[in-house]
PDB file of C-alpha atoms in Angstrom:
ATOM      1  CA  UNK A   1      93.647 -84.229  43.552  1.00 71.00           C
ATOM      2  CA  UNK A   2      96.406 -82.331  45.106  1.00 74.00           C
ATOM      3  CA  UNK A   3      98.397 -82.594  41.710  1.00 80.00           C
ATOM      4  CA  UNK A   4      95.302 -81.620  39.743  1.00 82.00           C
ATOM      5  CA  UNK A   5      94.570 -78.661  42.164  1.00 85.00           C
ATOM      6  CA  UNK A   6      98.363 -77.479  41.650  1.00 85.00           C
ATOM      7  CA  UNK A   7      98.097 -77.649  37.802  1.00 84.00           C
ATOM      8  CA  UNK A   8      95.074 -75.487  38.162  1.00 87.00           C
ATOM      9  CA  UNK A   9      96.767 -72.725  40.732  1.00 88.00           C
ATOM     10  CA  UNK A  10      99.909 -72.765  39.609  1.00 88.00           C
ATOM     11  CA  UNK A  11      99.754 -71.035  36.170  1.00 89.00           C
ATOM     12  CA  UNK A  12      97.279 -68.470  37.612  1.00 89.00           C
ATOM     13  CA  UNK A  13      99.992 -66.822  39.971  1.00 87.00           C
ATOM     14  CA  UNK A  14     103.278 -68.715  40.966  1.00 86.00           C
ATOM     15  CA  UNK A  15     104.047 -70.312  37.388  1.00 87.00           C
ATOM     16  CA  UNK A  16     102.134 -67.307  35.367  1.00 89.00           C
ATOM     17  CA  UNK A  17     102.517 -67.619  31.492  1.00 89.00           C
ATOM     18  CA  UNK A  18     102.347 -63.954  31.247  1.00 89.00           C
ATOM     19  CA  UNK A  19     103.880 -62.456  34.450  1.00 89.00           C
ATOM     20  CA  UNK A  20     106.563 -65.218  35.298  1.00 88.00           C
ATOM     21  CA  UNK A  21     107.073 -66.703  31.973  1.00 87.00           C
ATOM     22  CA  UNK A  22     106.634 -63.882  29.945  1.00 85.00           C
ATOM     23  CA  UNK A  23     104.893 -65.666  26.600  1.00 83.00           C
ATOM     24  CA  UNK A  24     102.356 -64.581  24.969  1.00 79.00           C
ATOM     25  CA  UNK A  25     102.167 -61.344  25.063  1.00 81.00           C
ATOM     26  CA  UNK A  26     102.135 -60.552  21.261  1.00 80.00           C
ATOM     27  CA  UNK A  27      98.344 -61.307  20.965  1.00 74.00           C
ATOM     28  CA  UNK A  28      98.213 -59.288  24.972  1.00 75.00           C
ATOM     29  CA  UNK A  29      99.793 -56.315  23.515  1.00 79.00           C
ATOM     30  CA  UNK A  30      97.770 -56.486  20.356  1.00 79.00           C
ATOM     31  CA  UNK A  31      93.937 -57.257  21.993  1.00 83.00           C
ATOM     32  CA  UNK A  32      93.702 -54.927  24.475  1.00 84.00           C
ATOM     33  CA  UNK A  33      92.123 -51.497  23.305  1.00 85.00           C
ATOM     34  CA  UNK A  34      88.987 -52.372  24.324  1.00 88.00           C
ATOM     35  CA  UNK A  35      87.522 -54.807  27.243  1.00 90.00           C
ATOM     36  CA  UNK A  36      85.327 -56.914  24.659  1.00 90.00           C
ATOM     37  CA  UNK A  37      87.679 -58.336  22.314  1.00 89.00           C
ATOM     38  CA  UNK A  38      90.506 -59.143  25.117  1.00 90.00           C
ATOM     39  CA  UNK A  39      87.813 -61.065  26.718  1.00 92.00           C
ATOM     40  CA  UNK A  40      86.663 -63.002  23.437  1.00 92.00           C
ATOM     41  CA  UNK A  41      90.381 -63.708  22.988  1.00 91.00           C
ATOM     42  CA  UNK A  42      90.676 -64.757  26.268  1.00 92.00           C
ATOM     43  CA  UNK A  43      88.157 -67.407  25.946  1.00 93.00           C
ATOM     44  CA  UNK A  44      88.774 -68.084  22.796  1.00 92.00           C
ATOM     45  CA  UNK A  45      92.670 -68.989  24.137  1.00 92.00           C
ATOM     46  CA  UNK A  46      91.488 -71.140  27.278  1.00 94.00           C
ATOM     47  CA  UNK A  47      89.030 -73.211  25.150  1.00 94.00           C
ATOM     48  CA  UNK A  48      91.718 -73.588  22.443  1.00 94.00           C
ATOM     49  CA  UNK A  49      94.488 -74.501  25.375  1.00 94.00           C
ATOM     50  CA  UNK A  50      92.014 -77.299  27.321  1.00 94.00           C
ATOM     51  CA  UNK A  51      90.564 -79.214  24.812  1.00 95.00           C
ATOM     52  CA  UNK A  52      94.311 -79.141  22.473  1.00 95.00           C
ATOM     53  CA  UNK A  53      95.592 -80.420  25.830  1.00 95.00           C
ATOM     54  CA  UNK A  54      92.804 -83.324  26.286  1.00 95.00           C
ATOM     55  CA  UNK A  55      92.984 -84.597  22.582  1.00 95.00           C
ATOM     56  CA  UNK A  56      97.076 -84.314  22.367  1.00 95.00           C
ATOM     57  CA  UNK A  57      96.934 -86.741  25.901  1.00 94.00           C
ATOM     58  CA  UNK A  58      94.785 -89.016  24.404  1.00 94.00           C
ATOM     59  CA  UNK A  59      96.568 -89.476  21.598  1.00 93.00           C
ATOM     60  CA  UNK A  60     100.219 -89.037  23.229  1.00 92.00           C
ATOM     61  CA  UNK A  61     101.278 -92.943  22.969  1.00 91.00           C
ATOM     62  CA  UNK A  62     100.313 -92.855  19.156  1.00 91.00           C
ATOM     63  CA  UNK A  63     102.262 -89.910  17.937  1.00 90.00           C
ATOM     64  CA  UNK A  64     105.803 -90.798  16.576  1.00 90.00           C
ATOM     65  CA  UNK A  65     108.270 -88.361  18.285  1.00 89.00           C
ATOM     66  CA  UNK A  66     109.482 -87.180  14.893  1.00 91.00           C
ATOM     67  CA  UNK A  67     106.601 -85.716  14.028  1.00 91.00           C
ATOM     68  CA  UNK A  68     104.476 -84.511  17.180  1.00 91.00           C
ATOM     69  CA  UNK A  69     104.738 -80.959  16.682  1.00 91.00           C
ATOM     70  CA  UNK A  70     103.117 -80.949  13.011  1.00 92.00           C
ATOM     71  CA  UNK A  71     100.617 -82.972  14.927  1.00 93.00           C
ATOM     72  CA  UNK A  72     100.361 -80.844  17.438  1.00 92.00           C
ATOM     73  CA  UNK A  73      99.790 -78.025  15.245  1.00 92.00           C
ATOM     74  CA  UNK A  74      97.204 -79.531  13.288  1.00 93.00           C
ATOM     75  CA  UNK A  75      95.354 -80.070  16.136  1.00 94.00           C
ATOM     76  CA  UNK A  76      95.369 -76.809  17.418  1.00 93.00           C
ATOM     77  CA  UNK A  77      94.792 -75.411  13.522  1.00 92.00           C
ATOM     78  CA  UNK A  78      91.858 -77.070  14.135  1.00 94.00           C
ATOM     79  CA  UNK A  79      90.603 -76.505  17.064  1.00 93.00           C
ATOM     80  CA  UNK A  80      91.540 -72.487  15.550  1.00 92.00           C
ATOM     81  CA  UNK A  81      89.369 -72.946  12.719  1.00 92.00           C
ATOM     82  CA  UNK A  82      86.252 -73.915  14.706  1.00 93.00           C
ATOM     83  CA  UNK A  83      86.686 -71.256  17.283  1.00 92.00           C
ATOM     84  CA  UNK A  84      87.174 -68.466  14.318  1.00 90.00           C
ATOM     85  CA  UNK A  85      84.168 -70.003  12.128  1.00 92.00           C
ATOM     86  CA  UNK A  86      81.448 -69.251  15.472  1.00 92.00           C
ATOM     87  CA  UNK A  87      83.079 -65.867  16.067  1.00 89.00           C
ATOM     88  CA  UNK A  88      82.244 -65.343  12.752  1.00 89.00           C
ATOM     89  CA  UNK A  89      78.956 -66.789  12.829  1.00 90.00           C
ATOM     90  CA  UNK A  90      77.647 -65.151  16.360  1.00 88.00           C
ATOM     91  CA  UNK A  91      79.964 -62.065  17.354  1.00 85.00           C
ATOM     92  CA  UNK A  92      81.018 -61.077  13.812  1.00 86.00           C
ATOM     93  CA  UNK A  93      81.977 -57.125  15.329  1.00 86.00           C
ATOM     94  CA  UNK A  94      84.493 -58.751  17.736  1.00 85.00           C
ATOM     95  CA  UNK A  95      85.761 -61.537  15.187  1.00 85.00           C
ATOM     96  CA  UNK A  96      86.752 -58.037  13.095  1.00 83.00           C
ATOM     97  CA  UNK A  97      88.319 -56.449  15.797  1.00 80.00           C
ATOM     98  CA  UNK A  98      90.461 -59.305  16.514  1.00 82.00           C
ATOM     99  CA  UNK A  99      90.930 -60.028  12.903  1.00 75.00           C
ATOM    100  CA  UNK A 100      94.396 -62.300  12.102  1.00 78.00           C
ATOM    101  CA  UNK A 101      94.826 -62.470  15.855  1.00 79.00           C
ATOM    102  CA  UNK A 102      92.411 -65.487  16.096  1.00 82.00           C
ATOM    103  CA  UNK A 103      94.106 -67.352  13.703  1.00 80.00           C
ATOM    104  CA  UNK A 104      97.647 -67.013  15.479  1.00 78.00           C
ATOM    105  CA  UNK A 105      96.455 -68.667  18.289  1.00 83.00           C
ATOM    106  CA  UNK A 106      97.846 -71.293  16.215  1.00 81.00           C
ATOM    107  CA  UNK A 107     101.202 -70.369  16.873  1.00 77.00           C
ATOM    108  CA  UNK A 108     100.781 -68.928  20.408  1.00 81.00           C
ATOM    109  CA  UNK A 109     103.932 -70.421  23.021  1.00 83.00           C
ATOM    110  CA  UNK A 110     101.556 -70.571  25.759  1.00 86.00           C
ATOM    111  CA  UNK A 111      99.677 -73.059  24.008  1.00 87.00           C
ATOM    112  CA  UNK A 112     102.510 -75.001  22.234  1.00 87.00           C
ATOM    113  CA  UNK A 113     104.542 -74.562  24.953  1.00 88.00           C
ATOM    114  CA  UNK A 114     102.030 -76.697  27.765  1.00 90.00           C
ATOM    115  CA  UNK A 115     101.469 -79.884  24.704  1.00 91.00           C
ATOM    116  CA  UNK A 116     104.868 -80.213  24.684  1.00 89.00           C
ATOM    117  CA  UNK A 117     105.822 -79.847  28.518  1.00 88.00           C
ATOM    118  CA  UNK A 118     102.752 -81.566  29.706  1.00 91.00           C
ATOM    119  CA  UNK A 119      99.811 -82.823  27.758  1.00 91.00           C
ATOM    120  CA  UNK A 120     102.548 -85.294  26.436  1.00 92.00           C
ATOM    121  CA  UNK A 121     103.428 -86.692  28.938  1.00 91.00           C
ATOM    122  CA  UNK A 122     100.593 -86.282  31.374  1.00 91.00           C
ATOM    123  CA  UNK A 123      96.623 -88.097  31.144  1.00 92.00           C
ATOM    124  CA  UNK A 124      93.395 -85.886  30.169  1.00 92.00           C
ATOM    125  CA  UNK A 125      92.274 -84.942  32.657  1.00 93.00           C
ATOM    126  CA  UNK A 126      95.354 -83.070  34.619  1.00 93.00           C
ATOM    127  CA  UNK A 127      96.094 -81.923  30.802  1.00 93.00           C
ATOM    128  CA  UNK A 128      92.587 -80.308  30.796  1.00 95.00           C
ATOM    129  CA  UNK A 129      93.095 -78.137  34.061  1.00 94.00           C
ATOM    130  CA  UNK A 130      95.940 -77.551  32.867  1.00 93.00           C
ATOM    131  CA  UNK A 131      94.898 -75.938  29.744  1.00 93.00           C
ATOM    132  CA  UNK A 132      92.226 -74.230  31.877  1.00 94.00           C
ATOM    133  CA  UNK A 133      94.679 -72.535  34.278  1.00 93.00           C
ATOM    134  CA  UNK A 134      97.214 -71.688  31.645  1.00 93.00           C
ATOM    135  CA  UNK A 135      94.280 -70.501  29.473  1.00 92.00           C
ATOM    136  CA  UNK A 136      92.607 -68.753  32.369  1.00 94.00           C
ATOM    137  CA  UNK A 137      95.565 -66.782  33.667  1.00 92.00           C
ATOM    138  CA  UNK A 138      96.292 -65.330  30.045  1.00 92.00           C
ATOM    139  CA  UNK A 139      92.935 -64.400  29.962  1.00 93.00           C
ATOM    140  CA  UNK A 140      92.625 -62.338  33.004  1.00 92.00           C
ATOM    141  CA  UNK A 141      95.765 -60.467  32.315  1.00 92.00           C
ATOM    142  CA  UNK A 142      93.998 -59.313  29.069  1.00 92.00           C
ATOM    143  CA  UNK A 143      91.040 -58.455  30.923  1.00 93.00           C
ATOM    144  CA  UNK A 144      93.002 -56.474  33.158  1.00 93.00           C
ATOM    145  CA  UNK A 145      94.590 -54.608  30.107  1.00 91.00           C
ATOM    146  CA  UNK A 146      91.813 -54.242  28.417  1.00 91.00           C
ATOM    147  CA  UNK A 147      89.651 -52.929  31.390  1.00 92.00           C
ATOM    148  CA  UNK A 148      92.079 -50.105  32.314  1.00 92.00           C
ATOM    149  CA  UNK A 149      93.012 -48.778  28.533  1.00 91.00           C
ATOM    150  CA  UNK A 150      88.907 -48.766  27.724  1.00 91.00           C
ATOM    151  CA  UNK A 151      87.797 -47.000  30.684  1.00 92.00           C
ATOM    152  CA  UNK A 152      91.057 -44.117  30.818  1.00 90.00           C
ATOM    153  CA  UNK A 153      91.020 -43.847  27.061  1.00 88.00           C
ATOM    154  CA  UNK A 154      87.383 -43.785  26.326  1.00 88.00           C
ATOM    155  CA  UNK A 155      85.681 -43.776  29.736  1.00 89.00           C
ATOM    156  CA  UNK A 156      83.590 -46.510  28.870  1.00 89.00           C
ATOM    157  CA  UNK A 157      82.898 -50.414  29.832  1.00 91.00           C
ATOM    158  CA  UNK A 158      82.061 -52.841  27.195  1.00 89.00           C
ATOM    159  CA  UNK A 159      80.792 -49.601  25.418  1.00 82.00           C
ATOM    160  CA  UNK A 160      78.617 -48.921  28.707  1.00 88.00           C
ATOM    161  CA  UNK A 161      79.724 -45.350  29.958  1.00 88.00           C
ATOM    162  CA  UNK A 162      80.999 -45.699  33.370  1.00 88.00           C
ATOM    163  CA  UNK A 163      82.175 -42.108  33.709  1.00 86.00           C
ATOM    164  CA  UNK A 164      79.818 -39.783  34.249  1.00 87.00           C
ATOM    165  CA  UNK A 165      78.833 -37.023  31.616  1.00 85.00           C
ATOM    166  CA  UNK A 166      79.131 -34.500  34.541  1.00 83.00           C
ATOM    167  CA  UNK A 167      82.995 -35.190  34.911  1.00 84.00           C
ATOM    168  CA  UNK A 168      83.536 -34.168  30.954  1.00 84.00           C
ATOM    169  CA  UNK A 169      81.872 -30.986  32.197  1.00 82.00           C
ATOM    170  CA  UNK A 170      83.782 -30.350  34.958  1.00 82.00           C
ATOM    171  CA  UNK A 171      86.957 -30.511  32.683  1.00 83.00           C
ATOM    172  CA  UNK A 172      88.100 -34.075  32.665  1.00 84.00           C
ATOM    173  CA  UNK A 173      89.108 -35.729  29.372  1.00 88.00           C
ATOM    174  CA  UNK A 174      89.752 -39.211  28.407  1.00 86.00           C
ATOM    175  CA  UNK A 175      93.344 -40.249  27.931  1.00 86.00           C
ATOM    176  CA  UNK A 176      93.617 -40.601  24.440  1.00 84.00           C
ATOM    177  CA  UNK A 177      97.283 -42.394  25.226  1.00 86.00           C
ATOM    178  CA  UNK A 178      95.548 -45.380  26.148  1.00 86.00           C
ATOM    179  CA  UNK A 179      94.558 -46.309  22.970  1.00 83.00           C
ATOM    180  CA  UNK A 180      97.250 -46.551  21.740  1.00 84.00           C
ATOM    181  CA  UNK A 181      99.422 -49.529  21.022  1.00 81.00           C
ATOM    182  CA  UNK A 182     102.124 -48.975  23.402  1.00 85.00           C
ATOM    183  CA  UNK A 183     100.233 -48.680  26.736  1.00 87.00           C
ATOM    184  CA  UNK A 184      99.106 -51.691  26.202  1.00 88.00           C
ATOM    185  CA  UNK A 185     102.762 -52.844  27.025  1.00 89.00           C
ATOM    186  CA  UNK A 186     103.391 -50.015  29.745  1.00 90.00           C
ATOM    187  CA  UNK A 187     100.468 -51.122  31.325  1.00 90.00           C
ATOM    188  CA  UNK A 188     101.516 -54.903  31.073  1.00 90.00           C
ATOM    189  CA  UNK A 189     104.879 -54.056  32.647  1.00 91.00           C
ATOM    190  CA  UNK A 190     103.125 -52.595  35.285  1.00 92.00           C
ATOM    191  CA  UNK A 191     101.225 -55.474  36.157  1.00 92.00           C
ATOM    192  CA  UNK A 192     104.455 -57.588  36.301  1.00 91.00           C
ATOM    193  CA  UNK A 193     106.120 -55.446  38.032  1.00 92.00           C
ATOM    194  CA  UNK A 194     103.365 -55.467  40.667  1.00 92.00           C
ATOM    195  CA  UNK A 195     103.083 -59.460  40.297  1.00 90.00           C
ATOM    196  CA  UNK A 196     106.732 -59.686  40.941  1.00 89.00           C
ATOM    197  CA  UNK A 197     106.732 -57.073  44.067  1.00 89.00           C
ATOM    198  CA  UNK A 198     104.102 -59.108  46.030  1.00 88.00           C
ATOM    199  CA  UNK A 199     105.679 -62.618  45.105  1.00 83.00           C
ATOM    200  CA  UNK A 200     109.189 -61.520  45.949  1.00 77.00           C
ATOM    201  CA  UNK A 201     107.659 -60.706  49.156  1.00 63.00           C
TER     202      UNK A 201
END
């Protein structure tokens, strides 16, 4: 349990993909201009990263070492294609908004990164929260991201308007900065900066 519970914690704060590790953050940098899609990706990540994890373990004594990361990949292609097909099928908008990015989930470190370090060499079930924590701490980075460049560049929430109409008409104006690409990775350096300052501490 305590192993379990540290494979769970860990990649949310001390062992962070994004703020310790620094991986991932093409998709982070690329997701993030409004709160709905870095959430989809998000999930769509952290499903992808459990269940890769799970099926890799069970199948880790079977896979000849010469050729475990074109298995690897082909389960994750996979598990990609199935994840991109229901986006398609029940959030089409977002599935547009994201466009290629789903698809190089396929290629994303995070994920390849934990089969190879531990889903090969660890059982299903601490693989799973494993994939969970890694997935789950990429995602709320994005959220993050995503959250702060919607509501300063557009003043709005999952397309909810959270500032009020009577602050545009006593002069304020949305940041149009923030949509752009590179906030996305001022704001990210911000957060690890801040990550770093209260770890180091």
């Amino acid at each position: 349990m305590a192993s379990n519970k540290e494979a769970f914690v860990n990649p949310l704060n001390q062992d962070h993909p994004i703020l310790v590790q620094v991986l991932g953050i093409c998709s982070a940098l690329a997701v993030t201009s409004q709160l709905e899609p870095a959430i989809v990706m998000g999930l769509a990540v952290t499903i992808i990263t459990a269940f890769s994890n799970v099926t890799i373990s069970l199948i880790r004594n079977t896979i000849p070492n010469r050729i475990r990361i074109i298995v690897q990949l082909v389960v994750v292609a996979a598990l990609v294609t199935i994840v991109a097909q229901i986006l398609k099928a029940f959030a089409y908008d977002v599935s547009v908004q994201l466009s290629v990015y789903v698809g190089l989930i396929i290629t994303n470190c995070i994920l390849m990164g934990r089969l190879e370090a531990f889903a090969m060499t660890n059982k299903p079930l601490p693989s799973f929260i494993d994939g969970l924590g890694n997935g789950l701490g990429y995602a709320y980075i994005l959220i993050i991201v995503g959250g702060v460049r919607e509501l300063l560049g557009r003043g709005t929430l999952l397309g909810f308007r959270i500032i009020p109409e009577g602050a545009y008409d006593f002069g304020y104006v949305n940041n149009g900065m923030m949509t752009m690409s590179v906030m996305s990775l001022i704001l990210l350096g911000i957060v690890i900066w801040v990550h770093r300052a209260i770890t180091n501490k």
